[in-house]
Coordinates of C-alpha atoms in Angstrom, one line a residue:
M1 CA -3.0 -1.7 17.7
T2 CA -1.6 -4.0 20.3
A3 CA 1.6 -5.9 20.1
T4 CA -0.2 -9.2 19.5
Q5 CA -2.0 -7.7 16.4
Q6 CA -0.6 -7.8 12.8
V7 CA -0.6 -5.3 10.3
E8 CA -2.2 -6.5 7.3
P9 CA 0.0 -8.0 4.7
S10 CA 1.0 -6.2 1.6
L11 CA -2.0 -5.4 -0.8
T12 CA -0.4 -6.8 -3.7
K13 CA 1.5 -10.0 -2.5
D14 CA -0.6 -11.8 -5.0
I15 CA 1.0 -10.2 -8.1
P16 CA 4.5 -11.5 -8.9
V17 CA 7.5 -9.1 -8.9
G18 CA 8.4 -7.9 -12.2
T19 CA 4.9 -8.1 -13.7
W20 CA 3.5 -4.6 -13.3
E21 CA 4.5 -3.6 -16.8
T22 CA 2.2 -6.4 -18.1
L23 CA -0.8 -5.4 -15.9
S24 CA -4.0 -4.1 -18.0
P25 CA -5.4 -0.7 -17.0
A26 CA -8.4 -2.4 -15.3
Q27 CA -5.9 -4.4 -13.2
I28 CA -4.0 -1.2 -12.2
Q29 CA -7.3 0.5 -11.3
D30 CA -8.2 -2.6 -9.2
V31 CA -5.0 -1.9 -7.3
L32 CA -5.8 1.7 -6.9
I33 CA -9.2 0.8 -5.8
L34 CA -7.7 -1.6 -3.1
R35 CA -5.2 1.2 -1.9
A36 CA -8.0 3.8 -1.7
D37 CA -10.3 1.4 0.2
R38 CA -7.5 0.4 2.8
L39 CA -6.7 4.1 3.3
R40 CA -10.4 4.8 3.8
K41 CA -10.6 2.1 6.4
L42 CA -7.3 3.3 8.2
R43 CA -8.6 6.7 8.6
A44 CA -12.1 5.6 9.8
K45 CA -10.2 3.4 12.4
M46 CA -8.0 6.3 13.4
A47 CA -11.1 8.6 13.7
R48 CA -12.4 6.2 16.6
M49 CA -9.1 6.4 18.4
N50 CA -7.9 8.7 21.2
A51 CA -4.5 10.5 20.8
E52 CA -2.6 7.8 22.6
Q53 CA -4.0 4.9 20.6
K54 CA -3.4 7.0 17.3
K55 CA 0.2 7.4 18.1
A56 CA 0.6 3.8 18.8
E57 CA -0.9 2.7 15.6
I58 CA 1.2 5.2 13.7
Q59 CA 4.1 3.8 15.5
T60 CA 3.2 0.4 14.7
L61 CA 2.7 1.1 11.0
K62 CA 6.1 2.9 10.7
R63 CA 7.8 -0.1 12.4
Y64 CA 6.2 -2.5 10.0
Y65 CA 7.1 -0.4 7.1
R66 CA 10.5 0.2 8.3
E67 CA 11.1 -3.6 8.5
N68 CA 9.3 -4.2 5.3
P69 CA 10.2 -1.3 2.8
W70 CA 9.2 -3.3 -0.3
D71 CA 5.8 -3.7 1.2
F72 CA 5.6 0.1 1.5
I73 CA 6.6 0.7 -2.0
T74 CA 4.1 -2.1 -3.2
D75 CA 1.2 -1.0 -1.1
W76 CA 1.5 2.9 -1.6
G77 CA 4.2 3.8 -4.1
F78 CA 4.0 4.8 -7.8
T79 CA 6.6 4.7 -10.6
F80 CA 6.7 6.8 -13.9
D81 CA 8.1 5.3 -17.0
P82 CA 7.7 7.6 -19.9
R83 CA 8.9 4.7 -22.2
L84 CA 5.5 2.8 -21.6
T85 CA 3.7 5.5 -23.4
A86 CA 5.4 4.6 -26.7
Q87 CA 3.8 1.1 -26.2
G88 CA 0.5 2.4 -25.5
K89 CA 0.6 1.6 -21.8
P90 CA 0.1 4.0 -18.8
A91 CA 3.2 5.7 -17.9
V92 CA 2.2 5.8 -14.0
M93 CA 2.2 2.2 -12.3
P94 CA 1.1 1.7 -8.8

């Protein structure tokens, strides 16, 4: 990735903060599918790169997520809240 290229915006920017607990299982599955698709595309892109390009790509991603930690959590993180099972909701949230 060159300096002029942008890292894709957060996967879930369209989901308002604080609403994960209200997502349906289908919506959670959609988020997981988006994440898996992004990871598949990233791996395919990296497979076509030489070692120097891979290193630059990884550094770009690290820099982006260092400067945007909430995007990292939103894009890749999971939380576990066992209290949600009492409400009939999944305890693991993307």
